[in-house]
Short mmCIF file of C-alpha atoms in Angstrom, two decimals:
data_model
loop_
_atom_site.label_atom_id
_atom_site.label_comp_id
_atom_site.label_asym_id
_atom_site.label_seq_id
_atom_site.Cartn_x
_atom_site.Cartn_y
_atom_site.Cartn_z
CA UNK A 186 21.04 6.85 11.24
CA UNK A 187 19.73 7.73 7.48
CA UNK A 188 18.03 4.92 5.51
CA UNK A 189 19.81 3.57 2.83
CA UNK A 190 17.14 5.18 0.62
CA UNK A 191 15.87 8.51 -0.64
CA UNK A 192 13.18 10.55 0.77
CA UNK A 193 9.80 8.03 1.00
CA UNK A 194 6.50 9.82 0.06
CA UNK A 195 2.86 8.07 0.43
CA UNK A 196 1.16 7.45 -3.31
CA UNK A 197 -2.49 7.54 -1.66
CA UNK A 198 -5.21 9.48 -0.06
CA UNK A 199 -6.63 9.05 3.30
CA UNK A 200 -9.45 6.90 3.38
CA UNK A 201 -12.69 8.64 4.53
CA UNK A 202 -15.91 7.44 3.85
CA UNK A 203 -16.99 11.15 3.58
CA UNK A 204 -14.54 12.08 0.90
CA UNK A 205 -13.30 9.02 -0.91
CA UNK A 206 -15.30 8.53 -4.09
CA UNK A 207 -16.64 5.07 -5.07
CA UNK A 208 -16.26 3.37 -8.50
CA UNK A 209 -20.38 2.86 -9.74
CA UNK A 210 -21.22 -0.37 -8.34
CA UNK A 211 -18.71 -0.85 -5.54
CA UNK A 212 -20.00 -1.21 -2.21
CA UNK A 213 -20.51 0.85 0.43
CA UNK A 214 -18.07 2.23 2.20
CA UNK A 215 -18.99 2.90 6.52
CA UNK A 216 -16.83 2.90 9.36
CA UNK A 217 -18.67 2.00 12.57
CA UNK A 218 -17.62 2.61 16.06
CA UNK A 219 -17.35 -0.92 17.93
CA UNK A 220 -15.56 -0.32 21.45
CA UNK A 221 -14.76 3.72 23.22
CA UNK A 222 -12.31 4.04 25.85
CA UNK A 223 -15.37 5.10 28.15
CA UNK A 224 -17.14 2.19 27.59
CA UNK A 225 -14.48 -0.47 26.96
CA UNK A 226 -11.54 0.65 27.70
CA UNK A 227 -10.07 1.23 24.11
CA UNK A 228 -11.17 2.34 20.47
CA UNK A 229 -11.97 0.16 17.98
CA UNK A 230 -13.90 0.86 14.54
CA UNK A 231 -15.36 -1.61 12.08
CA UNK A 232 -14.34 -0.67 8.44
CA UNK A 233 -16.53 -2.04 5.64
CA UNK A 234 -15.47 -1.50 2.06
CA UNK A 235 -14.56 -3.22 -0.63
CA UNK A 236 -11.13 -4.40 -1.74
CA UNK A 237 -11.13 -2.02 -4.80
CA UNK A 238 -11.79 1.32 -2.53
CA UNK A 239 -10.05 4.42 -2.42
CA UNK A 240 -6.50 4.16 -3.06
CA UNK A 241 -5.60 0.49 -4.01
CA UNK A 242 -4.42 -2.19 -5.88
CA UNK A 243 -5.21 -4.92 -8.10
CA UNK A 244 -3.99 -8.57 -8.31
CA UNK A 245 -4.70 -10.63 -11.80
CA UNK A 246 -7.78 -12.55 -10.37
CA UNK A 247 -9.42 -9.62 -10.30
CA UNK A 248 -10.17 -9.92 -13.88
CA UNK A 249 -8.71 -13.61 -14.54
CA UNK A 250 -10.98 -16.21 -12.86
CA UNK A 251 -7.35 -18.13 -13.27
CA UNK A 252 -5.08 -15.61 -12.18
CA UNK A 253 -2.86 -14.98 -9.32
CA UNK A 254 -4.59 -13.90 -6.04
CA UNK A 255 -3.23 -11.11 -3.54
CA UNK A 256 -1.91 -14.15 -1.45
CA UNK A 257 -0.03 -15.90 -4.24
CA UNK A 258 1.92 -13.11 -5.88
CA UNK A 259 5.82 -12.66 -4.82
CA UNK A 260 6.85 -9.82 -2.21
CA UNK A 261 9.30 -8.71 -5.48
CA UNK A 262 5.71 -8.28 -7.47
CA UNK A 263 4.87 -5.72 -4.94
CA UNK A 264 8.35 -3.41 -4.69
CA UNK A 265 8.80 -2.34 -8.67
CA UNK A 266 10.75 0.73 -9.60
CA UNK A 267 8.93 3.30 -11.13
CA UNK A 268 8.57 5.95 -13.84
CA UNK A 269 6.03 8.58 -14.65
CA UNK A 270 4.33 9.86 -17.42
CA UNK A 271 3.14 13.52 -16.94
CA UNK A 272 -0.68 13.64 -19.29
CA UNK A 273 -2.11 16.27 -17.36
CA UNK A 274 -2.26 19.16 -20.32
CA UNK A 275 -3.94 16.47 -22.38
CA UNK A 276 -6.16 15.31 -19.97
CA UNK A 277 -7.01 19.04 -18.92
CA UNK A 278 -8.69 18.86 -22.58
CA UNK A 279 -10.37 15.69 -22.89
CA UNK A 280 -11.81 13.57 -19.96
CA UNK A 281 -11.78 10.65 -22.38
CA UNK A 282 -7.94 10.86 -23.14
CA UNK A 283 -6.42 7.34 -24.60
CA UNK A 284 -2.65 7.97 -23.30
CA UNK A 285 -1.11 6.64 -26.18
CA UNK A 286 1.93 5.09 -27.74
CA UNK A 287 3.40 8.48 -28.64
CA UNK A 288 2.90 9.68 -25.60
CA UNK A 289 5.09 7.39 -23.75
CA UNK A 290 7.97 7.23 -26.64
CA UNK A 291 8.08 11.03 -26.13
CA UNK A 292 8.63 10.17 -22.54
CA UNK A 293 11.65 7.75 -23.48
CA UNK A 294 12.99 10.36 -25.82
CA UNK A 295 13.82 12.37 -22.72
CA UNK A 296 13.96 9.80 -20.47
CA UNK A 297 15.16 6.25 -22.28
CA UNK A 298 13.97 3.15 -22.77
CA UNK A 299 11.22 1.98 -19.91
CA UNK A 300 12.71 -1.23 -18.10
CA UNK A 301 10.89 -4.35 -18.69
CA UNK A 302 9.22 -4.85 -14.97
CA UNK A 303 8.63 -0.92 -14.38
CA UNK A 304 5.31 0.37 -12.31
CA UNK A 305 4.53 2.32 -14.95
CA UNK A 306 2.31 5.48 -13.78
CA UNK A 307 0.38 7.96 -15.35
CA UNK A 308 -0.27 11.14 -13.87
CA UNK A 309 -3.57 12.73 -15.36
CA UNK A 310 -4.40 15.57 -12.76
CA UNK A 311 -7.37 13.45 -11.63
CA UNK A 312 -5.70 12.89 -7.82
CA UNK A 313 -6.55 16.82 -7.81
CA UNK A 314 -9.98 15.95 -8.13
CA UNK A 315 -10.07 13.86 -4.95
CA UNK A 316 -13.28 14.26 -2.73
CA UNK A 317 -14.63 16.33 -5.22
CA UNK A 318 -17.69 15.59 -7.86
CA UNK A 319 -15.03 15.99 -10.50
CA UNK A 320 -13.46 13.06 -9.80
CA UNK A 321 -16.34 10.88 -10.86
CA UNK A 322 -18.07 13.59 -12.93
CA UNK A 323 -21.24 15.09 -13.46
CA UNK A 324 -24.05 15.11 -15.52
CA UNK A 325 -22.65 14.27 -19.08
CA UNK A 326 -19.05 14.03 -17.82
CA UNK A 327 -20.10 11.41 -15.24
CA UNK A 328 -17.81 8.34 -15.26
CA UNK A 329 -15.63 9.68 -17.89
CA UNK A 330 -12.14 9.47 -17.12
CA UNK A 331 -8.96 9.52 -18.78
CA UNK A 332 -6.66 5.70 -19.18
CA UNK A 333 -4.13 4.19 -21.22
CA UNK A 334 -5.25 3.16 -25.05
CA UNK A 335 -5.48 -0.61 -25.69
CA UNK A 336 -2.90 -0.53 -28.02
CA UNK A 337 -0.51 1.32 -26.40
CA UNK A 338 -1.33 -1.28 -23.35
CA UNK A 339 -0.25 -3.76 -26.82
CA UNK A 340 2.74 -2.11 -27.36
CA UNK A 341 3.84 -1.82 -23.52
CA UNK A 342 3.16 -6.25 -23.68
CA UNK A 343 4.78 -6.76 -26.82
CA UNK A 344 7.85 -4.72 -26.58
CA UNK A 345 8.62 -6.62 -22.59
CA UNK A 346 8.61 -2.77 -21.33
CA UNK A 347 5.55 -4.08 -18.83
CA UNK A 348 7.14 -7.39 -18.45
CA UNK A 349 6.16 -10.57 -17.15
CA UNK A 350 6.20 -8.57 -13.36
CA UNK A 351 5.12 -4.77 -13.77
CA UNK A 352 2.20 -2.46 -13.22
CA UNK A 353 0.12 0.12 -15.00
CA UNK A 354 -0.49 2.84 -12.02
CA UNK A 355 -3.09 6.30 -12.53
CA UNK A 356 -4.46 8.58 -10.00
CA UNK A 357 -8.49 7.93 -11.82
CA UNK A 358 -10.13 4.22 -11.06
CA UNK A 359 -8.19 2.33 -12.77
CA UNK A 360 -6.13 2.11 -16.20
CA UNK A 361 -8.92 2.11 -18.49
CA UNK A 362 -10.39 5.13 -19.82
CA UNK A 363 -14.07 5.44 -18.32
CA UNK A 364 -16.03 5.20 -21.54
CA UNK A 365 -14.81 1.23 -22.13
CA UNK A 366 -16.98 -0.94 -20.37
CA UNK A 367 -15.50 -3.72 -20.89
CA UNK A 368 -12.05 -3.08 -19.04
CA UNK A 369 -9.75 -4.22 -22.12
CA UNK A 370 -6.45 -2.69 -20.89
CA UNK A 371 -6.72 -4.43 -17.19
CA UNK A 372 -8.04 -7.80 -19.11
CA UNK A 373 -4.36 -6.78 -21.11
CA UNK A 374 -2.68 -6.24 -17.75
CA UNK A 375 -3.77 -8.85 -15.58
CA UNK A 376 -1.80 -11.75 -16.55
CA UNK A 377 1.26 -13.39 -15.08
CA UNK A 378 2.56 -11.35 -11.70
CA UNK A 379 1.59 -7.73 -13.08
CA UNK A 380 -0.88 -5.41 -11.13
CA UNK A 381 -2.35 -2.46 -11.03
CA UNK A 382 -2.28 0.58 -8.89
CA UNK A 383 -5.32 3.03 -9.08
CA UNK A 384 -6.46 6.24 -7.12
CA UNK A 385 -2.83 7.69 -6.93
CA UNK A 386 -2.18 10.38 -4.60
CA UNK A 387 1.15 13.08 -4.17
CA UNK A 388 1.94 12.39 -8.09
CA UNK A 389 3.23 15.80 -8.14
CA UNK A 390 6.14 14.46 -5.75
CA UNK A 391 7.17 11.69 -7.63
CA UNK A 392 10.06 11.97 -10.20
CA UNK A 393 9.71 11.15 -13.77
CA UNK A 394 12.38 7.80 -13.31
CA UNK A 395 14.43 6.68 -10.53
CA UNK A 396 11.86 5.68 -7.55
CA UNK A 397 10.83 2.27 -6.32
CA UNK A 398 7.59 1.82 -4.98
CA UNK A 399 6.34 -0.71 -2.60
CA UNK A 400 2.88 -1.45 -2.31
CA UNK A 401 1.56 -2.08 1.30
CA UNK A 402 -1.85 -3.31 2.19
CA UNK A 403 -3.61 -6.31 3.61
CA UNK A 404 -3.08 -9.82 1.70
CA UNK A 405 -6.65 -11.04 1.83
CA UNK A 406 -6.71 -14.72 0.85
CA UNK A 407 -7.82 -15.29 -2.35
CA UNK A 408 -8.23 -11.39 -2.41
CA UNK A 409 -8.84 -9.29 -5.78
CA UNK A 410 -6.04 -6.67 -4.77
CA UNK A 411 -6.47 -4.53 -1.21
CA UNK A 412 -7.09 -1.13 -0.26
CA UNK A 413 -3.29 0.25 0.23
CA UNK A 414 -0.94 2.56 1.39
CA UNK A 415 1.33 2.83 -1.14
CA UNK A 416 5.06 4.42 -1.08
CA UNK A 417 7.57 5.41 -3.50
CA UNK A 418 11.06 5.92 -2.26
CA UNK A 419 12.97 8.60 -4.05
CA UNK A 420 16.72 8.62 -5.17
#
């Protein structure tokens, strides 16, 4: 029997402590054996990380002391149909790239209107860059990365194309660009039932409109967001 559904794809990378890059700050991520078949009679491991490691997402307590916890958001917060905007030539040329407001009504000039409640996701060329020191840069590159410009996070709020349920997805650490410190586009995003998803994987698989995506991943009480497999499900 065929699912009543397209063709699902997975939006993230394996996690691997020896490959997945970790934002500056997080914690460590190690996987330690705690039971063998020889010895116990079954495999176990002990994963340590942190809730904001490798591919993932974000609930709004994560930057709202007020805000919605993993636990208290609504299963229709985590299942969100999809679009996505294709930045890689611009990104190819600037690590600092602000996606901006033009770049996403070029998008709907093509495409039409985003829906208010859309996962909307950017695909920069960064998941490329997985388990390689380009994701994270080097030198005078390091922690650069490219993000959505405040105001075109304004103009995504103001115009109901995010919502009061949506999500601002990217395949870098999140939907700021590196070089703002103070994280003004998720403080934008984090309010009511919207999320983010970060560390995208497979974004070459995804169509520009017509997938839904559900997000999967432990619901961690009180939790900031979860590490996450995360699926789209094409038409």
């Amino acid at each position: 029997m065929n699912p009543p559904f397209g063709r699902p794809i997975s939006l993230s990378h394996v996690h691997d402590p020896a490959t997945t890059p970790l934002f500056p700050g997080d914690p460590d991520f190690r996987v330690d054996i705690a039971a063998t078949t020889a010895n116990d009679g079954y495999y176990l491991r002990y994963i340590q990380q942190g809730e904001h490691t490798g591919t993932h997402w974000g609930a709004p307590i994560h930057f709202h002391a007020d805000g919605l916890a993993a636990d208290q958001l609504d299963l229709a917060d985590l299942l969100l149909p999809a679009v996505k905007i294709d930045v890689r030539e611009q990104c190819r040329a600037n690590r600092d790239y602000a996606i901006s407001v033009a770049d996403l009504k070029q998008w709907e000039s093509r495409h039409g209107r985003i829906p208010g409640g859309t996962a909307i996701i950017a695909w920069t060329g960064w998941d490329a860059f997985w388990g390689t020191p380009e994701f994270i840069g080097e030198g005078e590159s390091a922690y650069h990365q490219p993000g959505f410009a405040v105001e075109t996070a304004e103009w995504l709020l103001r115009t109901g194309r995010l919502g009061r349920r949506g999500a601002l997805g990217i395949d870098t650490f999140g939907p700021d660009v590196g070089t703002d410190d103070t994280y003004t586009v998720s403080k934008l995003l984090y309010q009511d039932h919207r999320i983010s998803l970060e560390c995208l994987a497979n974004l070459a698989d995804l169509p520009a409109t017509g997938a839904w995506i559900l997000v999967g991943g432990a619901l961690y009480r009180g939790g900031s967001g979860s590490p996450a497999t995360i699926f789209a499900f094409l038409p």
